[in-house]
Structures are given as C-alpha cells and as structure tokens.
Amino acid sequence: AWSRPRYLRNGCISSSVSVLLVHSFFSITHEGTKEMADFLHKNEDLLYNISLIVGLNNDLGTSAAEQERGDSPSSIVCYLREVNASEETARKNIKGMIDNAWKKVNGKCFTTNQVPFLSSFMNNATNMARVAHSLYKDGDGFGDQEKGPRTHILSLLFQPLV
C-alpha cells in the first residue's frame, strides 16, 4: 500500500511539472550557465512545491473518477487509509497542503524577484500552478466527460458568443 509521503515524493518526481519548469527556465534565459544551474539546485523546493500544487489539485479533481475506474491511489485515498478519516476531512487536509505549498512558493517569489529573468521564470512557474487550480476544479474532463475543462473548451470553440 502506498503511504502519503511516498505517494507525494513519487508524484513530484514522475509528473512532468519539473521538466516543464526546467524547460521554461532555460527558454527564458536562452543559455545555460553554472549560476543558473546553481539557482535550480538551491531552489529545488520551488520545483517541488509547484509540482505539489499541480498534483494535489489533480487529485482533488480526479480522485472520485479514478477510484471508480480502479486506478492507482491518489493523495486522498492515501490519507483515508492512513488516518481513517472521512473523504471530506481528507479533501480539507489536501487543500491545507496546497495552501502551505502556495505560502512557500509566494515566499520564493518575494526573495527572487530582484533578478529580471527570475521574475519571468517565477511568473511562468506560478502560472502553471494557477492553471492547475482552474483545470482540475471540476474534474479533468476525462474521467467524467460531462464535467471539467472539456465542456468549457468546447463552449469556447464551438458556441457563438451572441
């Protein structure tokens, strides 16, 4: 059985968020220097917390549909098993973890904004986390295709504004 710490570590490593953030970092700077690599190593917690925000939002939005399909456990399921709590309590705990991760990310934003390219990178990183809130707030559109971003995208593309 998956423990929550193991699940969170695995999720942050196996998700594409860190890869996208590193790609964004070097796309903004258009070069790689030792200082930039040092920045990434010193700020691994930033990559971790952005990954955590994205992953936990995914879990909040998709856990019910994934459980019905018999997919691998989510952070919610891991919490339920560890603490023997209600799903509502587990969801509240996950939202608290997201809030704590945001506090850490916001703290980094204030300490790294002095360098111009870092400001652009921080905007990209925080925007990625913001998108996760929007993308997963009503599901992911795959597990339950009547909910989530799929409906919004179809409406945007195929329904007239008038």
Coordinates of N, CA and C in Angstrom, one line a residue:
A1 N 0.8 -1.2 0.0 CA 0.0 0.0 0.0 C 0.9 1.2 0.0
W2 N 0.4 2.2 -0.7 CA 1.1 3.5 -0.8 C 0.9 4.3 0.5
S3 N 2.0 4.9 1.0 CA 1.9 5.8 2.1 C 1.8 7.2 1.4
R4 N 1.3 8.2 2.1 CA 1.2 9.5 1.6 C 2.5 10.1 1.3
P5 N 3.5 10.1 2.2 CA 4.8 10.7 1.8 C 5.4 10.0 0.6
R6 N 5.3 8.7 0.5 CA 5.8 8.0 -0.7 C 5.1 8.5 -2.0
Y7 N 3.8 8.5 -1.9 CA 2.9 9.0 -3.0 C 3.3 10.4 -3.5
L8 N 3.5 11.3 -2.5 CA 3.8 12.7 -2.8 C 5.2 12.8 -3.5
R9 N 6.2 12.1 -2.9 CA 7.5 12.1 -3.5 C 7.5 11.5 -4.9
N10 N 6.8 10.4 -5.1 CA 6.7 9.8 -6.4 C 6.0 10.7 -7.4
G11 N 4.9 11.4 -7.0 CA 4.2 12.2 -7.8 C 5.0 13.4 -8.3
C12 N 5.8 14.0 -7.4 CA 6.6 15.2 -7.8 C 7.7 14.8 -8.7
I13 N 8.2 13.6 -8.6 CA 9.3 13.1 -9.4 C 8.8 12.7 -10.8
S14 N 7.6 12.0 -10.8 CA 7.2 11.4 -12.0 C 6.3 12.3 -12.9
S15 N 5.8 13.4 -12.3 CA 5.0 14.3 -13.1 C 5.9 15.1 -14.0
S16 N 5.3 15.7 -15.0 CA 6.0 16.5 -16.0 C 6.3 17.9 -15.5
V17 N 5.8 18.3 -14.4 CA 5.9 19.7 -13.9 C 7.3 20.1 -13.8
S18 N 8.2 19.4 -13.2 CA 9.6 19.8 -13.0 C 10.3 19.9 -14.4
V19 N 10.0 19.0 -15.3 CA 10.6 19.0 -16.6 C 10.1 20.3 -17.4
L20 N 8.8 20.6 -17.2 CA 8.3 21.8 -17.9 C 8.9 23.1 -17.3
L21 N 9.1 23.1 -15.9 CA 9.7 24.3 -15.3 C 11.1 24.5 -15.7
V22 N 11.9 23.4 -15.8 CA 13.3 23.5 -16.2 C 13.4 24.0 -17.6
H23 N 12.5 23.4 -18.5 CA 12.4 23.9 -19.9 C 12.1 25.4 -19.9
S24 N 11.1 25.8 -19.2 CA 10.7 27.2 -19.1 C 11.9 28.1 -18.7
F25 N 12.6 27.6 -17.6 CA 13.8 28.3 -17.1 C 14.8 28.6 -18.2
F26 N 15.2 27.6 -18.9 CA 16.2 27.7 -19.9 C 15.7 28.4 -21.2
S27 N 14.4 28.3 -21.4 CA 13.8 29.0 -22.6 C 13.9 30.5 -22.3
I28 N 13.6 30.9 -21.1 CA 13.6 32.4 -20.8 C 15.1 32.9 -20.9
T29 N 16.0 32.2 -20.4 CA 17.4 32.7 -20.3 C 18.1 32.5 -21.6
H30 N 17.7 31.6 -22.4 CA 18.3 31.2 -23.7 C 19.8 30.8 -23.6
E31 N 20.2 30.4 -22.4 CA 21.5 29.9 -22.3 C 21.6 29.2 -20.9
G32 N 22.6 28.4 -20.8 CA 22.8 27.7 -19.5 C 24.1 28.1 -18.9
T33 N 24.1 28.6 -17.7 CA 25.3 28.9 -17.0 C 25.4 28.2 -15.7
K34 N 26.5 28.1 -15.1 CA 26.7 27.5 -13.8 C 25.8 28.2 -12.8
E35 N 25.7 29.5 -12.8 CA 24.8 30.2 -11.9 C 23.4 29.8 -12.0
M36 N 22.9 29.6 -13.2 CA 21.5 29.2 -13.4 C 21.3 27.8 -12.9
A37 N 22.2 26.9 -13.2 CA 22.1 25.5 -12.6 C 22.2 25.6 -11.1
D38 N 23.0 26.4 -10.5 CA 23.1 26.5 -9.1 C 21.8 27.0 -8.5
F39 N 21.1 28.0 -9.2 CA 19.8 28.5 -8.8 C 18.8 27.4 -8.7
L40 N 18.8 26.6 -9.8 CA 17.8 25.4 -9.8 C 18.1 24.5 -8.6
H41 N 19.4 24.2 -8.4 CA 19.7 23.2 -7.3 C 19.4 23.8 -5.9
K42 N 19.6 25.1 -5.8 CA 19.3 25.8 -4.5 C 17.8 25.9 -4.3
N43 N 17.1 25.9 -5.3 CA 15.6 26.2 -5.3 C 14.8 24.9 -5.7
E44 N 15.3 23.7 -5.4 CA 14.6 22.5 -5.7 C 13.2 22.5 -5.0
D45 N 13.2 23.2 -3.8 CA 11.9 23.2 -3.1 C 10.8 24.0 -3.9
L46 N 11.2 25.0 -4.7 CA 10.3 25.7 -5.5 C 9.7 24.7 -6.6
L47 N 10.5 23.9 -7.2 CA 10.0 23.0 -8.2 C 9.1 21.9 -7.5
Y48 N 9.5 21.5 -6.3 CA 8.7 20.5 -5.6 C 7.4 21.1 -5.2
N49 N 7.3 22.3 -4.7 CA 6.0 22.9 -4.3 C 5.1 23.2 -5.5
I50 N 5.7 23.6 -6.6 CA 4.8 23.8 -7.8 C 4.3 22.5 -8.2
S51 N 5.1 21.5 -8.2 CA 4.7 20.1 -8.6 C 3.6 19.6 -7.6
L52 N 3.8 19.9 -6.4 CA 2.8 19.5 -5.3 C 1.5 20.2 -5.6
I53 N 1.5 21.5 -5.9 CA 0.2 22.2 -6.1 C -0.5 21.6 -7.3
V54 N 0.2 21.4 -8.4 CA -0.4 20.8 -9.6 C -1.0 19.4 -9.3
G55 N -0.1 18.5 -8.6 CA -0.5 17.2 -8.4 C -1.7 17.0 -7.4
L56 N -1.7 17.8 -6.4 CA -2.8 17.8 -5.4 C -4.1 18.3 -6.0
N57 N -4.0 19.4 -6.8 CA -5.2 19.8 -7.5 C -5.8 18.8 -8.4
N58 N -4.9 18.1 -9.1 CA -5.3 16.9 -9.9 C -6.0 15.9 -9.1
D59 N -5.5 15.6 -7.9 CA -6.1 14.6 -7.1 C -7.5 15.0 -6.6
L60 N -7.6 16.3 -6.2 CA -8.9 16.8 -5.8 C -9.9 16.7 -6.9
G61 N -9.5 17.0 -8.1 CA -10.4 17.0 -9.2 C -10.7 15.6 -9.8
T62 N -9.8 14.7 -9.7 CA -10.0 13.4 -10.4 C -10.1 12.2 -9.5
S63 N -9.9 12.3 -8.2 CA -9.9 11.1 -7.4 C -11.1 10.3 -7.4
A64 N -12.3 10.9 -7.4 CA -13.5 10.1 -7.4 C -13.6 9.2 -8.7
A65 N -13.4 9.8 -9.9 CA -13.5 9.1 -11.1 C -12.4 8.0 -11.2
E66 N -11.2 8.3 -10.7 CA -10.1 7.4 -10.7 C -10.4 6.2 -9.8
Q67 N -11.0 6.4 -8.7 CA -11.4 5.3 -7.8 C -12.4 4.4 -8.5
E68 N -13.4 5.0 -9.2 CA -14.4 4.2 -9.9 C -13.8 3.3 -10.9
R69 N -12.7 3.8 -11.6 CA -12.0 3.0 -12.6 C -11.0 2.0 -12.1
G70 N -10.7 2.2 -10.8 CA -9.7 1.3 -10.2 C -8.3 1.7 -10.4
D71 N -8.1 3.0 -10.7 CA -6.7 3.5 -11.0 C -5.9 3.5 -9.7
S72 N -4.7 3.8 -9.8 CA -3.8 3.9 -8.7 C -4.3 4.9 -7.7
P73 N -3.9 4.8 -6.4 CA -4.4 5.7 -5.4 C -4.0 7.1 -5.6
S74 N -4.8 8.0 -5.0 CA -4.5 9.4 -5.0 C -4.0 9.8 -3.6
S75 N -3.6 11.0 -3.4 CA -3.3 11.5 -2.1 C -4.5 11.4 -1.1
I76 N -5.7 11.6 -1.7 CA -6.9 11.5 -0.9 C -7.1 10.1 -0.4
V77 N -6.9 9.1 -1.2 CA -7.0 7.7 -0.8 C -5.9 7.3 0.2
C78 N -4.7 7.8 0.0 CA -3.6 7.5 0.9 C -3.9 8.1 2.3
Y79 N -4.5 9.3 2.3 CA -4.8 9.9 3.6 C -6.0 9.2 4.3
L80 N -7.0 8.8 3.5 CA -8.1 8.0 4.0 C -7.6 6.7 4.7
R81 N -6.6 6.0 4.1 CA -6.1 4.8 4.6 C -5.2 5.0 5.8
E82 N -4.4 6.1 5.8 CA -3.5 6.3 7.0 C -4.3 6.8 8.2
V83 N -5.2 7.7 8.0 CA -5.8 8.4 9.2 C -7.2 7.8 9.5
N84 N -7.8 7.0 8.6 CA -9.1 6.5 8.7 C -10.1 7.7 8.9
A85 N -10.0 8.7 8.0 CA -10.9 9.9 8.1 C -11.9 9.8 7.0
S86 N -12.9 10.8 7.1 CA -13.9 10.9 6.0 C -13.2 11.5 4.8
E87 N -13.9 11.3 3.6 CA -13.3 11.9 2.4 C -13.3 13.4 2.5
E88 N -14.3 14.0 3.2 CA -14.4 15.5 3.3 C -13.2 15.9 4.2
T89 N -12.8 15.2 5.2 CA -11.7 15.6 6.0 C -10.4 15.4 5.2
A90 N -10.3 14.4 4.4 CA -9.1 14.2 3.6 C -9.0 15.3 2.6
R91 N -10.1 15.7 1.9 CA -10.0 16.8 1.0 C -9.6 18.1 1.7
K92 N -10.1 18.3 2.9 CA -9.8 19.6 3.6 C -8.3 19.5 3.9
N93 N -7.7 18.4 4.3 CA -6.3 18.2 4.5 C -5.5 18.5 3.3
I94 N -5.9 18.0 2.1 CA -5.2 18.2 0.9 C -5.2 19.7 0.5
K95 N -6.3 20.4 0.7 CA -6.4 21.8 0.4 C -5.5 22.6 1.4
G96 N -5.3 22.1 2.6 CA -4.4 22.7 3.5 C -3.0 22.6 3.0
M97 N -2.7 21.4 2.5 CA -1.3 21.2 1.9 C -1.1 22.1 0.7
I98 N -2.1 22.3 -0.1 CA -2.0 23.2 -1.2 C -1.7 24.6 -0.7
D99 N -2.4 25.0 0.3 CA -2.2 26.4 0.8 C -0.8 26.6 1.4
N100 N -0.3 25.5 2.1 CA 1.1 25.6 2.6 C 2.1 25.7 1.5
A101 N 1.9 24.9 0.4 CA 2.8 24.9 -0.7 C 2.8 26.3 -1.4
W102 N 1.6 26.9 -1.5 CA 1.5 28.3 -2.0 C 2.2 29.3 -1.2
K103 N 2.2 29.2 0.1 CA 2.9 30.1 1.0 C 4.4 30.0 0.7
K104 N 4.9 28.8 0.6 CA 6.3 28.6 0.3 C 6.7 29.2 -1.1
V105 N 5.8 29.0 -2.1 CA 6.1 29.5 -3.4 C 6.0 31.0 -3.4
N106 N 5.0 31.6 -2.7 CA 4.9 33.0 -2.6 C 6.1 33.6 -1.9
G107 N 6.6 33.0 -0.9 CA 7.9 33.4 -0.2 C 9.0 33.5 -1.2
K108 N 9.2 32.5 -2.0 CA 10.2 32.5 -3.0 C 10.1 33.6 -4.0
C109 N 8.8 33.9 -4.4 CA 8.6 35.0 -5.3 C 9.1 36.3 -4.8
F110 N 9.0 36.6 -3.5 CA 9.4 37.8 -3.0 C 10.9 37.9 -2.8
T111 N 11.6 36.7 -2.7 CA 13.0 36.8 -2.5 C 13.8 36.6 -3.8
T112 N 13.2 36.3 -4.9 CA 13.9 36.1 -6.1 C 13.6 37.1 -7.2
N113 N 12.7 38.0 -6.9 CA 12.2 39.0 -8.0 C 13.2 40.1 -8.3
Q114 N 14.4 40.1 -7.7 CA 15.4 41.1 -8.0 C 16.1 40.9 -9.3
V115 N 16.2 39.7 -9.7 CA 16.9 39.4 -11.0 C 15.8 39.3 -12.1
P116 N 16.0 40.1 -13.2 CA 15.0 40.1 -14.3 C 14.5 38.8 -14.8
F117 N 15.4 37.9 -15.2 CA 15.0 36.7 -15.8 C 14.3 35.8 -14.8
L118 N 14.6 35.9 -13.5 CA 14.0 35.1 -12.5 C 12.5 35.6 -12.3
S119 N 12.3 36.8 -12.5 CA 10.9 37.3 -12.4 C 10.0 36.7 -13.5
S120 N 10.5 36.6 -14.7 CA 9.8 35.9 -15.8 C 9.6 34.4 -15.5
F121 N 10.6 33.8 -14.9 CA 10.5 32.4 -14.6 C 9.5 32.2 -13.5
M122 N 9.5 33.0 -12.5 CA 8.6 32.9 -11.4 C 7.2 33.1 -11.9
N123 N 7.0 34.0 -12.8 CA 5.6 34.2 -13.4 C 5.2 32.9 -14.1
N124 N 6.1 32.3 -14.9 CA 5.7 31.0 -15.5 C 5.4 29.9 -14.5
A125 N 6.2 29.8 -13.5 CA 6.0 28.8 -12.5 C 4.7 28.9 -11.8
T126 N 4.4 30.2 -11.3 CA 3.2 30.4 -10.6 C 2.0 30.3 -11.5
N127 N 2.1 30.7 -12.7 CA 1.0 30.5 -13.7 C 0.7 29.0 -13.9
M128 N 1.7 28.2 -13.9 CA 1.5 26.8 -14.1 C 0.6 26.2 -13.0
A129 N 1.0 26.7 -11.7 CA 0.2 26.2 -10.6 C -1.2 26.8 -10.6
R130 N -1.4 28.0 -11.1 CA -2.7 28.6 -11.2 C -3.6 27.9 -12.2
V131 N -3.0 27.5 -13.3 CA -3.7 26.8 -14.3 C -4.3 25.4 -13.7
A132 N -3.5 24.8 -12.9 CA -3.9 23.5 -12.3 C -5.2 23.8 -11.4
H133 N -5.3 24.9 -10.7 CA -6.5 25.2 -9.9 C -7.7 25.2 -10.9
S134 N -7.5 25.9 -12.0 CA -8.6 26.1 -12.9 C -8.9 24.8 -13.7
L135 N -7.9 24.1 -14.1 CA -8.1 22.9 -14.9 C -8.8 21.8 -14.2
Y136 N -8.4 21.6 -12.9 CA -9.0 20.5 -12.1 C -10.1 20.8 -11.2
K137 N -10.6 22.0 -11.1 CA -11.6 22.4 -10.1 C -12.9 21.6 -10.3
D138 N -13.2 21.2 -11.5 CA -14.4 20.4 -11.8 C -14.1 19.1 -12.3
G139 N -13.0 18.5 -12.0 CA -12.6 17.3 -12.7 C -11.6 17.6 -13.8
D140 N -11.2 16.6 -14.5 CA -10.2 16.8 -15.6 C -10.8 16.7 -17.0
G141 N -12.1 16.3 -17.1 CA -12.7 16.2 -18.4 C -12.5 14.9 -19.0
F142 N -11.7 14.0 -18.4 CA -11.5 12.7 -19.0 C -12.3 11.6 -18.2
G143 N -12.1 11.6 -16.9 CA -12.8 10.6 -16.0 C -14.3 10.8 -16.1
D144 N -14.8 12.0 -16.0 CA -16.2 12.3 -16.2 C -16.3 13.4 -17.2
Q145 N -16.6 13.0 -18.4 CA -16.5 13.9 -19.6 C -17.6 15.0 -19.6
E146 N -18.6 14.9 -18.7 CA -19.6 15.9 -18.7 C -19.1 17.1 -17.8
K147 N -18.1 16.9 -17.1 CA -17.6 18.0 -16.2 C -16.2 18.4 -16.6
G148 N -15.7 19.4 -16.0 CA -14.3 19.8 -16.2 C -14.1 20.7 -17.4
P149 N -12.8 20.9 -17.8 CA -12.4 21.8 -18.8 C -12.9 21.5 -20.2
R150 N -13.2 20.2 -20.4 CA -13.7 19.8 -21.8 C -14.9 20.6 -22.2
T151 N -15.9 20.7 -21.3 CA -17.1 21.5 -21.5 C -16.8 22.9 -21.8
H152 N -15.9 23.5 -21.0 CA -15.5 24.9 -21.2 C -14.8 25.1 -22.5
I153 N -13.9 24.2 -22.9 CA -13.2 24.4 -24.2 C -14.1 24.2 -25.3
L154 N -15.0 23.2 -25.3 CA -16.0 23.1 -26.4 C -16.9 24.3 -26.5
S155 N -17.3 24.8 -25.4 CA -18.1 26.0 -25.4 C -17.4 27.2 -26.0
L156 N -16.1 27.4 -25.6 CA -15.3 28.4 -26.2 C -15.1 28.3 -27.7
L157 N -14.9 27.1 -28.2 CA -14.6 26.9 -29.6 C -15.8 26.8 -30.5
F158 N -16.9 26.3 -30.0 CA -18.0 26.0 -30.9 C -19.3 26.6 -30.6
Q159 N -19.4 27.4 -29.5 CA -20.7 28.1 -29.3 C -20.5 29.5 -29.5
P160 N -21.4 30.2 -30.2 CA -21.3 31.6 -30.6 C -21.4 32.4 -29.3
L161 N -20.8 33.6 -29.3 CA -20.8 34.5 -28.2 C -22.1 35.2 -28.0
V162 N -22.9 35.4 -29.1 CA -24.2 36.1 -29.0 C -25.3 35.2 -28.7

